[in-house]
PDB file of C-alpha atoms and ligand atoms in Angstrom:
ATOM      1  CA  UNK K 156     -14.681 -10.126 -20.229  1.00 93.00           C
ATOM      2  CA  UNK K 157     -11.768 -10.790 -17.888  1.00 98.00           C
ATOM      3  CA  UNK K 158     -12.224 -11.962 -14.888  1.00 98.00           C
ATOM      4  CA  UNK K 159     -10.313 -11.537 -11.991  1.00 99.00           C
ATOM      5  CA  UNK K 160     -10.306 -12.516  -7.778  1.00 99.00           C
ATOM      6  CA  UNK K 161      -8.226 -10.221  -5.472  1.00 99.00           C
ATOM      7  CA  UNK K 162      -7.156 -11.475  -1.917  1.00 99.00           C
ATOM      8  CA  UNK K 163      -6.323  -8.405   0.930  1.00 99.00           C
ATOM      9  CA  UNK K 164      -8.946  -6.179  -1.410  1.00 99.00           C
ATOM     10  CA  UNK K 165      -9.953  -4.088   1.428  1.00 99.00           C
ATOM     11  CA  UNK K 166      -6.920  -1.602   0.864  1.00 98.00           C
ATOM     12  CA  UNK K 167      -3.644  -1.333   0.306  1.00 98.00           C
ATOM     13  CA  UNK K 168      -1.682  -3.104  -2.344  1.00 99.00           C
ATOM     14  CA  UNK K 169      -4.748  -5.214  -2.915  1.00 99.00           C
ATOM     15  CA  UNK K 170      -7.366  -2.091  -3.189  1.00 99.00           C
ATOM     16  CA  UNK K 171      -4.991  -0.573  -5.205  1.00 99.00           C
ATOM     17  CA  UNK K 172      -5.410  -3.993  -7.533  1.00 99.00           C
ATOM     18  CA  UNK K 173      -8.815  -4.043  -7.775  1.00 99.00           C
ATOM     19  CA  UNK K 174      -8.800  -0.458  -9.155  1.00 98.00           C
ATOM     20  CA  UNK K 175      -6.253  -1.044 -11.227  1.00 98.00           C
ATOM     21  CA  UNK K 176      -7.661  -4.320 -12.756  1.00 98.00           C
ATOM     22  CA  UNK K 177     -11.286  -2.739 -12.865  1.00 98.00           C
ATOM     23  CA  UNK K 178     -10.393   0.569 -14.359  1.00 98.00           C
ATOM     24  CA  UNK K 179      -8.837  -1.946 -17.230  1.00 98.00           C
ATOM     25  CA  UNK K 180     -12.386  -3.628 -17.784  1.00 98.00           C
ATOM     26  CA  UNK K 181     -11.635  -6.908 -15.256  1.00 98.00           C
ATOM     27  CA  UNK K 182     -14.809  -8.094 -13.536  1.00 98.00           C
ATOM     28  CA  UNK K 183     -12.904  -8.281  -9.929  1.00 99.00           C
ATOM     29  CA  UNK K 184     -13.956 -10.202  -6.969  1.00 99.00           C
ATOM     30  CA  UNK K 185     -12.794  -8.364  -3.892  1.00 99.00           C
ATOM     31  CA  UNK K 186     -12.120 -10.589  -1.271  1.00 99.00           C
ATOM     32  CA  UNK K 187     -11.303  -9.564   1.991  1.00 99.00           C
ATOM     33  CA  UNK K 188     -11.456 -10.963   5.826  1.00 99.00           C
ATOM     34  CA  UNK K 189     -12.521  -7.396   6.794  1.00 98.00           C
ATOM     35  CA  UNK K 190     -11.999  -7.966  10.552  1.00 98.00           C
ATOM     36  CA  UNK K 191      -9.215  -7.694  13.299  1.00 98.00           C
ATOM     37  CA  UNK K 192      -6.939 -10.347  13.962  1.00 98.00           C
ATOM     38  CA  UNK K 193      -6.706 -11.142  18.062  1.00 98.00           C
ATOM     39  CA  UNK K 194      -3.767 -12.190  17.742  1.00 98.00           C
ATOM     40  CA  UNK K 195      -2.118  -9.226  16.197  1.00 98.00           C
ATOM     41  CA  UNK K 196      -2.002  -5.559  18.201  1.00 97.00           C
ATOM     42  CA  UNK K 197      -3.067  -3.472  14.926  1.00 98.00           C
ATOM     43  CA  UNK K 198      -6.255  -3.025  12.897  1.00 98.00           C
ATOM     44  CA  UNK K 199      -6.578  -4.962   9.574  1.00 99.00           C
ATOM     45  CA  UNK K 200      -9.549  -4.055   6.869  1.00 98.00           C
ATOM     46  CA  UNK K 201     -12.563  -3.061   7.699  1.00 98.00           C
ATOM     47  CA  UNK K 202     -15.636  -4.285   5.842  1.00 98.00           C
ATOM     48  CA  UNK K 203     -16.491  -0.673   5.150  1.00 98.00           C
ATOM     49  CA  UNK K 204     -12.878  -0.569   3.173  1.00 99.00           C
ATOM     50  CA  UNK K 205     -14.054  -3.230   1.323  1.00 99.00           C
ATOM     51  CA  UNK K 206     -16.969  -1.540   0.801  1.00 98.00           C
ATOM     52  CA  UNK K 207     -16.166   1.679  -0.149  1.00 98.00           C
ATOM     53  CA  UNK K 208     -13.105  -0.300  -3.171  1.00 98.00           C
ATOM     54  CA  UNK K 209     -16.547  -2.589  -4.607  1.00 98.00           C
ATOM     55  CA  UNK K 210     -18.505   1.002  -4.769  1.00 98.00           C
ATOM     56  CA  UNK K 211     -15.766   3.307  -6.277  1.00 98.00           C
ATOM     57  CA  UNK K 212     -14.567   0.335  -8.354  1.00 98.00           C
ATOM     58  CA  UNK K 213     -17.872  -1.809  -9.511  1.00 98.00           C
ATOM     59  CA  UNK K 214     -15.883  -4.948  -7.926  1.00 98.00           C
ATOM     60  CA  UNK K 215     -17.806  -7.294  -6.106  1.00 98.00           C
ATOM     61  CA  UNK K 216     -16.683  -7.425  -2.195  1.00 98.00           C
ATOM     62  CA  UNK K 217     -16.992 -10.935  -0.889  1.00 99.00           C
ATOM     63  CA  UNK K 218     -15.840 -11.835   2.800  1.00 99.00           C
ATOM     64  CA  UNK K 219     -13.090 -14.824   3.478  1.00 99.00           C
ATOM     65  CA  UNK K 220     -10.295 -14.974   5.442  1.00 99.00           C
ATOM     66  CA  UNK K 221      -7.531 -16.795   3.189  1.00 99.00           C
ATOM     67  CA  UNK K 222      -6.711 -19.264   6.207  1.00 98.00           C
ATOM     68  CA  UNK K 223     -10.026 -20.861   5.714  1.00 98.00           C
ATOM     69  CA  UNK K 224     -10.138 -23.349   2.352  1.00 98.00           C
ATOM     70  CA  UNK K 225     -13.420 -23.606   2.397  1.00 98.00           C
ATOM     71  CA  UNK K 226     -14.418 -20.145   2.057  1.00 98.00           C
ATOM     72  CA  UNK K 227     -11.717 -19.686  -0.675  1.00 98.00           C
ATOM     73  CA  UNK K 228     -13.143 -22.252  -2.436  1.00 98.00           C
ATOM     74  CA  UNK K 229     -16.669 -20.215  -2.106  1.00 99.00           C
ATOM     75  CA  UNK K 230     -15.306 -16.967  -3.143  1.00 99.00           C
ATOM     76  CA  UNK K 231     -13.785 -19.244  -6.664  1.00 99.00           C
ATOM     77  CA  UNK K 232     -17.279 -20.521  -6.865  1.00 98.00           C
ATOM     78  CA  UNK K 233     -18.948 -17.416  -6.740  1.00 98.00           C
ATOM     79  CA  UNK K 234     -16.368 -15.695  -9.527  1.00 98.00           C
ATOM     80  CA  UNK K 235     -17.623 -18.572 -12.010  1.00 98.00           C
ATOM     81  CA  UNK K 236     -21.189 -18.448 -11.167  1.00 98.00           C
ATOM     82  CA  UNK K 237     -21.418 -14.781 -11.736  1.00 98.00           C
ATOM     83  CA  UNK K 238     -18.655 -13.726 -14.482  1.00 98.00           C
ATOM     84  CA  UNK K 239     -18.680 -17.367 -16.259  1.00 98.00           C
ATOM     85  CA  UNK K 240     -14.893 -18.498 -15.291  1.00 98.00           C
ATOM     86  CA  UNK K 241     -11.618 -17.037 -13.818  1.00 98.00           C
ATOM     87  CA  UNK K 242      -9.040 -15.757 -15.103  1.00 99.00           C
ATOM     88  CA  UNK K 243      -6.910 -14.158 -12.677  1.00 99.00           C
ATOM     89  CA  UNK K 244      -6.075 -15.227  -9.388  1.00 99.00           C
ATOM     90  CA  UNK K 245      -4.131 -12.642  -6.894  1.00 99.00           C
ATOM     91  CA  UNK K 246      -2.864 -13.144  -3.399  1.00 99.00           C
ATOM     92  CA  UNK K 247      -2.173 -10.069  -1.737  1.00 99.00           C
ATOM     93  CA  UNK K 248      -4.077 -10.582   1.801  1.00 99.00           C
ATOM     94  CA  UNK K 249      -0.681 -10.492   4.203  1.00 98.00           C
ATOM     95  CA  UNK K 250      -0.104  -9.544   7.991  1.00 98.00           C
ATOM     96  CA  UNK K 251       2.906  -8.686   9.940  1.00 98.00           C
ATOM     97  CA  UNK K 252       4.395  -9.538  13.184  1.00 98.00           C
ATOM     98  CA  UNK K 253       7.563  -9.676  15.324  1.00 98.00           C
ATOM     99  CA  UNK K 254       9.657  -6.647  16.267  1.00 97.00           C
ATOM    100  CA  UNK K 255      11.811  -9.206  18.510  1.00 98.00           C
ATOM    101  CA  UNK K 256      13.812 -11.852  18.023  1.00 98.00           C
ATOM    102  CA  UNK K 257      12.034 -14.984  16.796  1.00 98.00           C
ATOM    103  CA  UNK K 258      12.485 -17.165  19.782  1.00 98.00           C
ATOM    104  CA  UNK K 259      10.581 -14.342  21.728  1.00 98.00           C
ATOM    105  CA  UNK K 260       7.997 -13.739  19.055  1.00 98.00           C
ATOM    106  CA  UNK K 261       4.568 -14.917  20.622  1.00 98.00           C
ATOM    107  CA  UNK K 262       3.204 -18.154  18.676  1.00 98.00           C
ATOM    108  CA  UNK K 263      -0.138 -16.470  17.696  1.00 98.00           C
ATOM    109  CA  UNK K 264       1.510 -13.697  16.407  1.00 98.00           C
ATOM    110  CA  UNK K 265       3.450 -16.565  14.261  1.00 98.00           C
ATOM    111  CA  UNK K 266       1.279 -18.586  13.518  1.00 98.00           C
ATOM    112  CA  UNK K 267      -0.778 -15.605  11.812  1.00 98.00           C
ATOM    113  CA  UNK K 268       2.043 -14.449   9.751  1.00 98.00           C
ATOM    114  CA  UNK K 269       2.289 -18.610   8.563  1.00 98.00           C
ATOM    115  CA  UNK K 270      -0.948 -18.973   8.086  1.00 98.00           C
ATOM    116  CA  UNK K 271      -1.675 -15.999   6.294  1.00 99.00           C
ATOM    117  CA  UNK K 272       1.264 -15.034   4.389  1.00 99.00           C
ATOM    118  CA  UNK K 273       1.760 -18.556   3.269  1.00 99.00           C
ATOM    119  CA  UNK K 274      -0.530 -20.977   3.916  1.00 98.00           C
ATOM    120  CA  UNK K 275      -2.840 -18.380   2.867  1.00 99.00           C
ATOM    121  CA  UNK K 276      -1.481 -18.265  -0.697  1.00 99.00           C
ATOM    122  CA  UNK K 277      -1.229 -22.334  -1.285  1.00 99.00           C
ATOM    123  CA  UNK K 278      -4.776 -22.015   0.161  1.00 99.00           C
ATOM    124  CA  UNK K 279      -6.049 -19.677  -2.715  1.00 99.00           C
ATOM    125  CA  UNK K 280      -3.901 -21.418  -5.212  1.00 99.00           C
ATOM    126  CA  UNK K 281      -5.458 -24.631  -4.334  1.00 98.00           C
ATOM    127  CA  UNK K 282      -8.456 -23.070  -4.842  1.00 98.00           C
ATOM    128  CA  UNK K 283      -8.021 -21.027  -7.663  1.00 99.00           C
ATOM    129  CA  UNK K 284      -5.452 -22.919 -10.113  1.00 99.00           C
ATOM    130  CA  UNK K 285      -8.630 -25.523 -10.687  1.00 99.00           C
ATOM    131  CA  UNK K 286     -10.587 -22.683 -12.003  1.00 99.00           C
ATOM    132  CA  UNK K 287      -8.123 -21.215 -14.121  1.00 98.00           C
ATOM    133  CA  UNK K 288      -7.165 -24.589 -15.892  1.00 98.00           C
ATOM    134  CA  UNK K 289     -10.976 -24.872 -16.423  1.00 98.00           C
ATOM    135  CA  UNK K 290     -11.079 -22.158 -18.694  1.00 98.00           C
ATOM    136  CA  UNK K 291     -11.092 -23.823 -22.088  1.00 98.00           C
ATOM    137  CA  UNK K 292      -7.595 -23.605 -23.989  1.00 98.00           C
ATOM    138  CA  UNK K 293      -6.259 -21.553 -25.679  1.00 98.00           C
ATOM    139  CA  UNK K 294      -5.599 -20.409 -22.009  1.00 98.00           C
ATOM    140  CA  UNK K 295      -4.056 -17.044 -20.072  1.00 98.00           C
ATOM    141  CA  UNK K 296      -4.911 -17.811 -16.452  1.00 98.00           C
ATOM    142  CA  UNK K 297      -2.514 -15.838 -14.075  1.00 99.00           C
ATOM    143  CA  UNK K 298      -2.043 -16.602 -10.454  1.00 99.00           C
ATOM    144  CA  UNK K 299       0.072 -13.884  -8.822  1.00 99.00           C
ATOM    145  CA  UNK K 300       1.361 -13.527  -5.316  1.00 99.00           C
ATOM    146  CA  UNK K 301       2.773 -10.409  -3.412  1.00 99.00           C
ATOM    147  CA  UNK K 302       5.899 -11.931  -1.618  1.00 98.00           C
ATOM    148  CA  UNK K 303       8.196  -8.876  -0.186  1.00 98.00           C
ATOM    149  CA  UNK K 304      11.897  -7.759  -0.703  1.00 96.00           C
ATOM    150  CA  UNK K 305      12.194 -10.004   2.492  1.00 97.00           C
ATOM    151  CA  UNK K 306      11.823 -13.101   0.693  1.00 97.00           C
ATOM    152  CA  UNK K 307      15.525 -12.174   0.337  1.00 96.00           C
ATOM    153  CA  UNK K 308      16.623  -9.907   2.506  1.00 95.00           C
ATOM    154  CA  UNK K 309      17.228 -11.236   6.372  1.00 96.00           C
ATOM    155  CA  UNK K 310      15.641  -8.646   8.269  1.00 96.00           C
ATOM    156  CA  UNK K 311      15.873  -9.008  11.945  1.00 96.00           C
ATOM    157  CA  UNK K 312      12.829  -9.200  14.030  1.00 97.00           C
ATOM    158  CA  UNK K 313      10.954  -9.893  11.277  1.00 98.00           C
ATOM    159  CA  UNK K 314      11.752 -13.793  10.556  1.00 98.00           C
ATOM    160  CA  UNK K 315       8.932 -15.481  10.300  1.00 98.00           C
ATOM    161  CA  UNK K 316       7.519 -12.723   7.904  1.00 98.00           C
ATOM    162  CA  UNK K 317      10.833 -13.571   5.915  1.00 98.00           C
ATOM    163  CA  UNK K 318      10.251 -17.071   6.111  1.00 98.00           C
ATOM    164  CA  UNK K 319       6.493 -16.773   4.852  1.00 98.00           C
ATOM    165  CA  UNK K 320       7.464 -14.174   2.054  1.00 98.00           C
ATOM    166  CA  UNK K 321      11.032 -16.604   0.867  1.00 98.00           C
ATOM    167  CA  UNK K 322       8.083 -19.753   1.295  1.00 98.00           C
ATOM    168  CA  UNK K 323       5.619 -17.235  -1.896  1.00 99.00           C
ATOM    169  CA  UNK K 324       8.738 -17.279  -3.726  1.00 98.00           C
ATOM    170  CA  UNK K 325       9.827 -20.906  -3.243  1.00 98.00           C
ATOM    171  CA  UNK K 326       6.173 -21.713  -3.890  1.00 99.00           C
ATOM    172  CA  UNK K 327       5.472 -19.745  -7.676  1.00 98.00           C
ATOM    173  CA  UNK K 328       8.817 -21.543  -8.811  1.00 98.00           C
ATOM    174  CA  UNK K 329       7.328 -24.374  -8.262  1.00 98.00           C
ATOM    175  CA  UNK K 330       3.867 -24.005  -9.840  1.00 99.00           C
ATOM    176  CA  UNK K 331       5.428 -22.140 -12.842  1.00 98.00           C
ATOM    177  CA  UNK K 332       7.209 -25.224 -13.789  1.00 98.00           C
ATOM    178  CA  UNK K 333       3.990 -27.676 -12.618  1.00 98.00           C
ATOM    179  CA  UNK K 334       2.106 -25.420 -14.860  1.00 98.00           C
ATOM    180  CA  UNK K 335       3.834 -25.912 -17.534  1.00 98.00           C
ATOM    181  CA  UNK K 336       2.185 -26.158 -21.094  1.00 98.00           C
ATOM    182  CA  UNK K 337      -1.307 -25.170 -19.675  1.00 98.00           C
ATOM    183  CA  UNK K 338      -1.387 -21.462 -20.953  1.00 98.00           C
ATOM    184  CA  UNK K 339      -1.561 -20.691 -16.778  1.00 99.00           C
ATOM    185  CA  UNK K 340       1.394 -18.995 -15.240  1.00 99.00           C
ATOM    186  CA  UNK K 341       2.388 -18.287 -11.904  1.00 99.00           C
ATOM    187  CA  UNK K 342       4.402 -15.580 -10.327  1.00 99.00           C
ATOM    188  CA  UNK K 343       5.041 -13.400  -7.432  1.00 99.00           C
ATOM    189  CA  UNK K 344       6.177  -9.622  -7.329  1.00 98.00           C
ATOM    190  CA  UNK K 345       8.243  -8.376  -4.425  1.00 98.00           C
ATOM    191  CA  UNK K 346       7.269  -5.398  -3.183  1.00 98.00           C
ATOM    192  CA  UNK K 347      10.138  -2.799  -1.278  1.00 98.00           C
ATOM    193  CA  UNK K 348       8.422  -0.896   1.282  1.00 98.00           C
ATOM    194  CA  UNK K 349       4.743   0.930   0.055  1.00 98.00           C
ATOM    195  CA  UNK K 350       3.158   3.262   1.845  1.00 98.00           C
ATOM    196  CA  UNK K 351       0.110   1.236   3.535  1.00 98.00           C
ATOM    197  CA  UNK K 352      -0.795   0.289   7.259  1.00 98.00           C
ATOM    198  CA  UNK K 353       1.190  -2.936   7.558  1.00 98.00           C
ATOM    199  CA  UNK K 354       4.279  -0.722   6.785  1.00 98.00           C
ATOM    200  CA  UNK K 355       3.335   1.947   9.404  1.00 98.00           C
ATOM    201  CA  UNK K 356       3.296  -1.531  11.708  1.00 98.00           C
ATOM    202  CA  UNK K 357       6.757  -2.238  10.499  1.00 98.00           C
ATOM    203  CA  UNK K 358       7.862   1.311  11.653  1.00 98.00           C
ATOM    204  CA  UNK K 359       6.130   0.638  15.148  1.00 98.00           C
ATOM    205  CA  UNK K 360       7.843  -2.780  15.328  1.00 97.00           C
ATOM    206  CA  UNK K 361      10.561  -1.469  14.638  1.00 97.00           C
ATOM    207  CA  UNK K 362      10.342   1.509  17.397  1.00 97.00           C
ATOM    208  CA  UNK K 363      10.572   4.131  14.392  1.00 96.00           C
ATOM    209  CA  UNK K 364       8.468   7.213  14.490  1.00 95.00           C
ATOM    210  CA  UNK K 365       6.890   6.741  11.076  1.00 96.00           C
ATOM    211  CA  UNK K 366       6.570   4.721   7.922  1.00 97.00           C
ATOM    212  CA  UNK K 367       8.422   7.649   6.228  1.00 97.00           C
ATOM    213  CA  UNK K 368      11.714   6.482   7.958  1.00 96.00           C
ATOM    214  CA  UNK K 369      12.152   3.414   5.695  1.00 97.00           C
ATOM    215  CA  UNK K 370      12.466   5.611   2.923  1.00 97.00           C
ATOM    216  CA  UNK K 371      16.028   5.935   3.231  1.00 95.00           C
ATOM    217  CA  UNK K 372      16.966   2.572   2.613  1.00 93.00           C
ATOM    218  CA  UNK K 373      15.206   2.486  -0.143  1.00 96.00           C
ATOM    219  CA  UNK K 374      17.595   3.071  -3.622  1.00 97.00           C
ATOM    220  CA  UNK K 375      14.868   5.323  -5.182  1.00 98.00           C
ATOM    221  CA  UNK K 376      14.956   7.240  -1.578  1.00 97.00           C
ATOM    222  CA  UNK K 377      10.897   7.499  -1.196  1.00 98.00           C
ATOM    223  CA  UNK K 378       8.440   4.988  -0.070  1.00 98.00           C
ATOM    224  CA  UNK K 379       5.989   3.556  -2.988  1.00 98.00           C
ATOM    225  CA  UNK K 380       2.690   3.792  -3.730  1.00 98.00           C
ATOM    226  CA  UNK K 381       0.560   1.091  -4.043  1.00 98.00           C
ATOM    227  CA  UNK K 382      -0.818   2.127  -7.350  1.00 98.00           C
ATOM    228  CA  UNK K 383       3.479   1.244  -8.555  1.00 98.00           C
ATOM    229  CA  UNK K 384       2.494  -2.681  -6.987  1.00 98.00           C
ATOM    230  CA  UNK K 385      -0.902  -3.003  -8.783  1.00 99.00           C
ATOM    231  CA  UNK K 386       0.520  -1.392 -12.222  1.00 98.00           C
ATOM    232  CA  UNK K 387       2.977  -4.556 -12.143  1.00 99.00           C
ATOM    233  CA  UNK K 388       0.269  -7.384 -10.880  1.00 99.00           C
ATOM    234  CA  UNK K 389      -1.851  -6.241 -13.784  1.00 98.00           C
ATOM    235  CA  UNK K 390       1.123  -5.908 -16.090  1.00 98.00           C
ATOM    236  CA  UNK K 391       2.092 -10.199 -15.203  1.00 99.00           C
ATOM    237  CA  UNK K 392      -1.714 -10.405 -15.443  1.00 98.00           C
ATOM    238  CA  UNK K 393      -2.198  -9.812 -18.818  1.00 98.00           C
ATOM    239  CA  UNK K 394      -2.730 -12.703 -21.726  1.00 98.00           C
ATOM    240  CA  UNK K 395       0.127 -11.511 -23.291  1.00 98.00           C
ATOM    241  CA  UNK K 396       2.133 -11.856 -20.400  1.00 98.00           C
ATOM    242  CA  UNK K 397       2.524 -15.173 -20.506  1.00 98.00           C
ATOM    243  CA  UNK K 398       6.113 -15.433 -21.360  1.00 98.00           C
ATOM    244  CA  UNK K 399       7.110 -15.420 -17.728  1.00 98.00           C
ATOM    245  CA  UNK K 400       6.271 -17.986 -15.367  1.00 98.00           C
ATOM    246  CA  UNK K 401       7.395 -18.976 -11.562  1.00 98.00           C
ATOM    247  CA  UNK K 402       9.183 -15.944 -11.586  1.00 98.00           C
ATOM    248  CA  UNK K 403       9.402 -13.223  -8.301  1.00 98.00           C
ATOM    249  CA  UNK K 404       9.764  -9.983  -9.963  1.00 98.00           C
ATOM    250  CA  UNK K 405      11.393  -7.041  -8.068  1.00 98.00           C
ATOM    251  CA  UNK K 406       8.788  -3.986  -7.472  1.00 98.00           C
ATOM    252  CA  UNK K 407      11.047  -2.433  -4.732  1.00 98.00           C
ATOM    253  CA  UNK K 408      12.634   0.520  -5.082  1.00 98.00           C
ATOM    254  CA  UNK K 409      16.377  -0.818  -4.949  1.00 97.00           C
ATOM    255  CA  UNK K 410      15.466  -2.217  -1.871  1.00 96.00           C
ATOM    256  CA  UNK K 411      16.798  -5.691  -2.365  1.00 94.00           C
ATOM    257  CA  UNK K 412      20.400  -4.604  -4.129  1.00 91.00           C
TER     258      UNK K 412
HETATM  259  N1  LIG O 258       3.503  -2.290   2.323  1.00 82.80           N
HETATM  260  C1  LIG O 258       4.717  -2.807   2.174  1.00 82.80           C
HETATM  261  O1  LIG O 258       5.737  -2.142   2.411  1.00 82.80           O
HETATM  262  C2  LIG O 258       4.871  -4.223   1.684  1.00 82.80           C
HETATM  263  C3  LIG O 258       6.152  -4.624   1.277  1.00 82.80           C
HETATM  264  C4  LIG O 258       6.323  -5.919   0.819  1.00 82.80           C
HETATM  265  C5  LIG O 258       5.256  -6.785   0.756  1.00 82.80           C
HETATM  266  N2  LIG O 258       4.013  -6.361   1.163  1.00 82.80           N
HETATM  267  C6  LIG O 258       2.916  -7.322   1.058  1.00 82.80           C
HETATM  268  O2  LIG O 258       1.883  -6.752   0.300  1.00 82.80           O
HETATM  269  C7  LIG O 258       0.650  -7.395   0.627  1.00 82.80           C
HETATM  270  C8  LIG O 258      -0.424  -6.344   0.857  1.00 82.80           C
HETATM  271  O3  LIG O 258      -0.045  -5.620   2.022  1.00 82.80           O
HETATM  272  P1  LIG O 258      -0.404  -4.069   2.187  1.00 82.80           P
HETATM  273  O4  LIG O 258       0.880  -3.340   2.196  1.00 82.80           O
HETATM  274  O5  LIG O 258      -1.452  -3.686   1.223  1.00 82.80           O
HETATM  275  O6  LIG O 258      -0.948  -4.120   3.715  1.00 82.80           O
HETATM  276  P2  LIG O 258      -2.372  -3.724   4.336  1.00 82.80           P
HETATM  277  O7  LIG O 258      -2.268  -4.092   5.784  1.00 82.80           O
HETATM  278  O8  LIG O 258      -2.712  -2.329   3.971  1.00 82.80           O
HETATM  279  O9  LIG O 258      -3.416  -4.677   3.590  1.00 82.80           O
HETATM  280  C9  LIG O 258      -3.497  -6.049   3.851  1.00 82.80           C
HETATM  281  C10 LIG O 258      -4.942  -6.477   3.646  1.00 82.80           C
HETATM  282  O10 LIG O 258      -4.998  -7.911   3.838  1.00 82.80           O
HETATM  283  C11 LIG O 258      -6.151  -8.203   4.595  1.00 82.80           C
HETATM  284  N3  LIG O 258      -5.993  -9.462   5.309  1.00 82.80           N
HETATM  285  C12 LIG O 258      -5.194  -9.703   6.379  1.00 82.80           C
HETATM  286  N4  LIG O 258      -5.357 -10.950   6.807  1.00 82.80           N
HETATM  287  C13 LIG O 258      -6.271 -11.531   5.992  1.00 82.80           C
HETATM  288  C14 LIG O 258      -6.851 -12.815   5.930  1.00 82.80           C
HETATM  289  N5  LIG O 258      -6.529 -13.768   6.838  1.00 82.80           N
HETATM  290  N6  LIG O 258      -7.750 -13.088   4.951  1.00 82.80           N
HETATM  291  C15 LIG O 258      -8.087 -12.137   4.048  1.00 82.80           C
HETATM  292  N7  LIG O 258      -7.580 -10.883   4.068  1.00 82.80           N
HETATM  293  C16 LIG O 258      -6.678 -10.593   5.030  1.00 82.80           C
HETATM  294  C17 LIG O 258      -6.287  -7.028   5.556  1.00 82.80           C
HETATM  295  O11 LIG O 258      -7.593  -6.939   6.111  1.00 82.80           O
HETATM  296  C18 LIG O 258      -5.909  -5.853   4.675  1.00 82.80           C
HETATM  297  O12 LIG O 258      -7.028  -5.304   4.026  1.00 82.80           O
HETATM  298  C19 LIG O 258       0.942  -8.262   1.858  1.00 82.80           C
HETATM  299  O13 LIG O 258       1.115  -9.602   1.463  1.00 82.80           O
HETATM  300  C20 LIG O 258       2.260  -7.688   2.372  1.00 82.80           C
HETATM  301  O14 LIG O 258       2.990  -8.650   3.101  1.00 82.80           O
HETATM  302  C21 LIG O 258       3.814  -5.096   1.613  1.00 82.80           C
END
């Protein structure tokens, strides 16, 4: 059985994940800080989310906030005590913040994006890589990251979020090459803008009535689904997937073009 750990589980791009990863027979660990932020002015996952994708799914919900090492390194533990090993490990926890410029941007609201939409994902890679290279070879671990069409893009008032998502994609270059010859890949996808709360926070950063506004600049001309992001993560997740490594692939609508 395949075995798989999902950070930002509690819904979203991540829920979406963990159904699409257990409906495909992956034991899934769904990991989730499942609590407010006081730094940030809107509500993250709840531990009731998280509850309701483990009881829908058969996942296992499991409580960490990705900023804390040591509780990644439990939730790893935990995967190989209970499923035997990991195979799969997927960032996808990520917060947003700004709506000014970034000299006016309060530092707790940017520290949280840093912390958690970067230092988050080295976090669970440091944690998780170990456990994938301890699977014995031939090896297909997958470590996957959701970076954003603003890993590219320069969108005003939202630079540190740019920064953090352009620091996913610097970082899965990186380990696709370090991981070289070891059967484990890394890679991010880049997700244009999905229908979940963080993008109705964009809108209200933004001062737009509604998520449904950034549909326009969108190529396809409709926001996406998060069920379009987890059919990709699973796709890269796969053991025949392993042709492709330290790559950041384009789930976006158009939006970066
Ligand atoms: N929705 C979009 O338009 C869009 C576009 C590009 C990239 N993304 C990225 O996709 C990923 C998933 O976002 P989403 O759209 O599902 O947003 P979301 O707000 O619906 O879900 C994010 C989840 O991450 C969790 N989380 C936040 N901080 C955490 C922490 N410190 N530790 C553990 N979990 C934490 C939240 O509780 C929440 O359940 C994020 O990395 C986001 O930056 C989203």
């Amino acid at each position: 059985m395949r075995t798989a750990l999902v950070t930002g589980a509690a819904r979203g791009i991540g829920a979406a994940t963990v159904r699409h990863l257990a409906g495909a027979g992956y034991a899934v660990l769904a990991v989730d800080v499942a609590a407010d932020d006081p730094a940030l002015p809107y509500a993250l996952g709840t531990k009731a989310e998280l509850a309701a994708v483990a009881s829908s799914t058969g996942a296992e919900p499991f409580v960490a906030d990705v900023r804390d090492p040591g509780a990644l390194a439990a939730a790893v533990a935990e995967a190989e005590r209970r499923w035997g090993g990991l195979d799969v490990a997927i960032a996808a926890a990520g917060v947003i913040a700004g709506g000014v410029p970034l000299w006016e941007v309060p530092p707790d609201q940017e520290d949280a994006v840093l912390d958690v939409d970067l230092r988050g994902v080295i976090n669970l890679a440091r944690a998780a890589i170990p456990a994938l290279l301890r699977r014995p070879e031939p090896r297909t671990g997958r470590f996957l990251a959701v970076a954003s069409a603003a890993a590219t893009r320069g969108l005003p008032m939202l630079a540190a979020y740019c920064a953090a998502k352009a620091g996913v994609a610097g970082l899965v270059r990186a380990l696709g090459v370090e991981l070289g010859g070891t059967g484990v890949t890394a890679n991010a996808v880049s997700p244009g803008s999905t229908d979940t709360p963080i993008l109705a926070e964009s809108a209200r950063l933004y001062g737009l009535p509604g998520a449904a506004d950034f549909a326009a600049q969108q190529p396809v001309g409709r926001l996406l689904e998060p069920a379009e992001i987890a059919r990709v993560l699973a796709f890269l997740a796969e053991p025949a997937s392993g042709a492709t490594t330290g790559a950041v692939v384009p789930v976006d609508g158009g939006l970066a073009l």
